[in-house]
Amino acid sequence: MTKANTAIVTDPIKLDEPIKRGEQAIDSITLRKPKSGELRGISLADVLQMQTDALITLIPRLSNPSLTATEVRQMDPADLVQCGGEIASFLLTKRAKGETE
């Protein structure tokens, strides 16, 4: 993960199955660490357990390029799990990740 404009973002996530958007194929995305307000209406436990509905709601809020919920629903399951793992890691403290300041 790298810092860009003070927002923490993932390294590009290479998708196993590109997402089709018209003539365009999206083959990689980045995810930004959410702010607390972006987690409204979503159970943190569901996010940490990578529940599909929670990820379908949250990924469009954090992705670049911005994906729609419909596009996330059509993602390859392996890509959804990869994104879910990145999002779950955002919710861990530095201490839990073994990082020091």
mmCIF file of C-alpha atoms in Angstrom:
data_model
loop_
_atom_site.group_PDB
_atom_site.id
_atom_site.type_symbol
_atom_site.label_atom_id
_atom_site.label_comp_id
_atom_site.label_asym_id
_atom_site.label_seq_id
_atom_site.Cartn_x
_atom_site.Cartn_y
_atom_site.Cartn_z
ATOM 1 C CA MET A 1 0.000 0.000 0.000
ATOM 2 C CA THR A 2 1.192 3.505 -0.738
ATOM 3 C CA LYS A 3 0.211 6.978 0.356
ATOM 4 C CA ALA A 4 -1.186 9.255 -2.320
ATOM 5 C CA ASN A 5 -2.571 12.679 -1.447
ATOM 6 C CA THR A 6 -2.729 11.548 2.218
ATOM 7 C CA ALA A 7 -5.192 8.798 1.250
ATOM 8 C CA ILE A 8 -3.979 5.245 1.686
ATOM 9 C CA VAL A 9 -4.521 3.210 -1.462
ATOM 10 C CA THR A 10 -3.679 -0.324 -2.491
ATOM 11 C CA ASP A 11 -1.163 -1.220 -5.110
ATOM 12 C CA PRO A 12 -3.029 -1.917 -8.364
ATOM 13 C CA ILE A 13 -5.108 -5.083 -8.053
ATOM 14 C CA LYS A 14 -4.773 -7.107 -11.259
ATOM 15 C CA LEU A 15 -8.140 -8.707 -12.009
ATOM 16 C CA ASP A 16 -8.208 -12.327 -13.178
ATOM 17 C CA GLU A 17 -11.271 -11.509 -15.277
ATOM 18 C CA PRO A 18 -11.423 -7.949 -16.652
ATOM 19 C CA ILE A 19 -14.664 -6.054 -16.096
ATOM 20 C CA LYS A 20 -16.409 -5.079 -19.332
ATOM 21 C CA ARG A 21 -17.668 -1.494 -19.541
ATOM 22 C CA GLY A 22 -18.935 -0.935 -23.051
ATOM 23 C CA GLU A 23 -15.912 -1.320 -25.322
ATOM 24 C CA GLN A 24 -13.526 -0.830 -22.391
ATOM 25 C CA ALA A 25 -12.033 -3.676 -20.358
ATOM 26 C CA ILE A 26 -10.994 -2.773 -16.805
ATOM 27 C CA ASP A 27 -8.160 -5.142 -15.908
ATOM 28 C CA SER A 28 -6.939 -3.542 -12.681
ATOM 29 C CA ILE A 29 -8.290 -1.308 -9.929
ATOM 30 C CA THR A 30 -7.042 0.368 -6.794
ATOM 31 C CA LEU A 31 -8.941 0.647 -3.532
ATOM 32 C CA ARG A 32 -8.744 3.572 -1.130
ATOM 33 C CA LYS A 33 -8.865 3.192 2.649
ATOM 34 C CA PRO A 34 -12.413 4.134 3.691
ATOM 35 C CA LYS A 35 -13.288 6.942 6.056
ATOM 36 C CA SER A 36 -15.704 6.049 8.843
ATOM 37 C CA GLY A 37 -18.630 7.762 7.101
ATOM 38 C CA GLU A 38 -18.182 5.538 4.049
ATOM 39 C CA LEU A 39 -18.835 2.514 6.251
ATOM 40 C CA ARG A 40 -22.327 3.711 7.249
ATOM 41 C CA GLY A 41 -24.983 1.076 6.776
ATOM 42 C CA ILE A 42 -22.430 -1.735 6.578
ATOM 43 C CA SER A 43 -21.570 -4.111 9.406
ATOM 44 C CA LEU A 44 -17.831 -4.048 10.111
ATOM 45 C CA ALA A 45 -18.070 -7.720 11.050
ATOM 46 C CA ASP A 46 -19.537 -8.437 7.599
ATOM 47 C CA VAL A 47 -16.675 -6.542 5.939
ATOM 48 C CA LEU A 48 -14.058 -8.422 7.979
ATOM 49 C CA GLN A 49 -15.770 -11.719 7.123
ATOM 50 C CA MET A 50 -15.823 -10.606 3.465
ATOM 51 C CA GLN A 51 -19.588 -11.042 3.180
ATOM 52 C CA THR A 52 -20.564 -10.602 -0.455
ATOM 53 C CA ASP A 53 -23.329 -8.034 0.136
ATOM 54 C CA ALA A 54 -21.027 -5.852 2.250
ATOM 55 C CA LEU A 55 -18.323 -5.914 -0.430
ATOM 56 C CA ILE A 56 -20.825 -5.166 -3.213
ATOM 57 C CA THR A 57 -21.900 -2.078 -1.258
ATOM 58 C CA LEU A 58 -18.407 -0.931 -0.256
ATOM 59 C CA ILE A 59 -16.229 -1.532 -3.336
ATOM 60 C CA PRO A 60 -18.035 1.098 -5.478
ATOM 61 C CA ARG A 61 -17.330 3.673 -2.746
ATOM 62 C CA LEU A 62 -13.590 2.936 -2.723
ATOM 63 C CA SER A 63 -12.558 1.802 -6.192
ATOM 64 C CA ASN A 64 -10.628 3.625 -8.882
ATOM 65 C CA PRO A 65 -11.802 3.529 -11.551
ATOM 66 C CA SER A 66 -15.136 3.776 -9.784
ATOM 67 C CA LEU A 67 -17.084 0.552 -10.266
ATOM 68 C CA THR A 68 -20.857 0.257 -10.054
ATOM 69 C CA ALA A 69 -22.580 -2.244 -7.767
ATOM 70 C CA THR A 70 -23.714 -4.099 -10.902
ATOM 71 C CA GLU A 71 -20.113 -4.387 -12.092
ATOM 72 C CA VAL A 72 -19.025 -5.664 -8.674
ATOM 73 C CA ARG A 73 -21.847 -8.257 -8.723
ATOM 74 C CA GLN A 74 -20.483 -9.507 -12.042
ATOM 75 C CA MET A 75 -16.874 -9.771 -10.803
ATOM 76 C CA ASP A 76 -15.088 -13.092 -10.828
ATOM 77 C CA PRO A 77 -15.322 -14.535 -7.278
ATOM 78 C CA ALA A 78 -11.511 -14.694 -7.004
ATOM 79 C CA ASP A 79 -11.316 -10.972 -7.787
ATOM 80 C CA LEU A 80 -14.022 -10.197 -5.211
ATOM 81 C CA VAL A 81 -12.095 -12.142 -2.553
ATOM 82 C CA GLN A 82 -8.878 -10.333 -3.459
ATOM 83 C CA CYS A 83 -10.605 -6.956 -3.083
ATOM 84 C CA GLY A 84 -12.233 -8.064 0.173
ATOM 85 C CA GLY A 85 -8.866 -9.036 1.622
ATOM 86 C CA GLU A 86 -7.427 -5.627 0.789
ATOM 87 C CA ILE A 87 -10.410 -3.852 2.353
ATOM 88 C CA ALA A 88 -10.257 -6.026 5.486
ATOM 89 C CA SER A 89 -6.568 -5.166 5.896
ATOM 90 C CA PHE A 90 -7.482 -1.461 5.934
ATOM 91 C CA LEU A 91 -9.527 -2.064 9.096
ATOM 92 C CA LEU A 92 -6.639 -3.542 11.071
ATOM 93 C CA THR A 93 -4.583 -1.354 13.382
ATOM 94 C CA LYS A 94 -0.886 -0.812 12.694
ATOM 95 C CA ARG A 95 -0.162 -2.874 15.779
ATOM 96 C CA ALA A 96 -2.285 -5.787 14.508
ATOM 97 C CA LYS A 97 -0.411 -5.636 11.197
ATOM 98 C CA GLY A 98 2.932 -5.597 13.024
ATOM 99 C CA GLU A 99 3.804 -2.124 11.759
ATOM 100 C CA THR A 100 5.527 0.546 13.788
ATOM 101 C CA GLU A 101 5.100 4.267 13.434
#
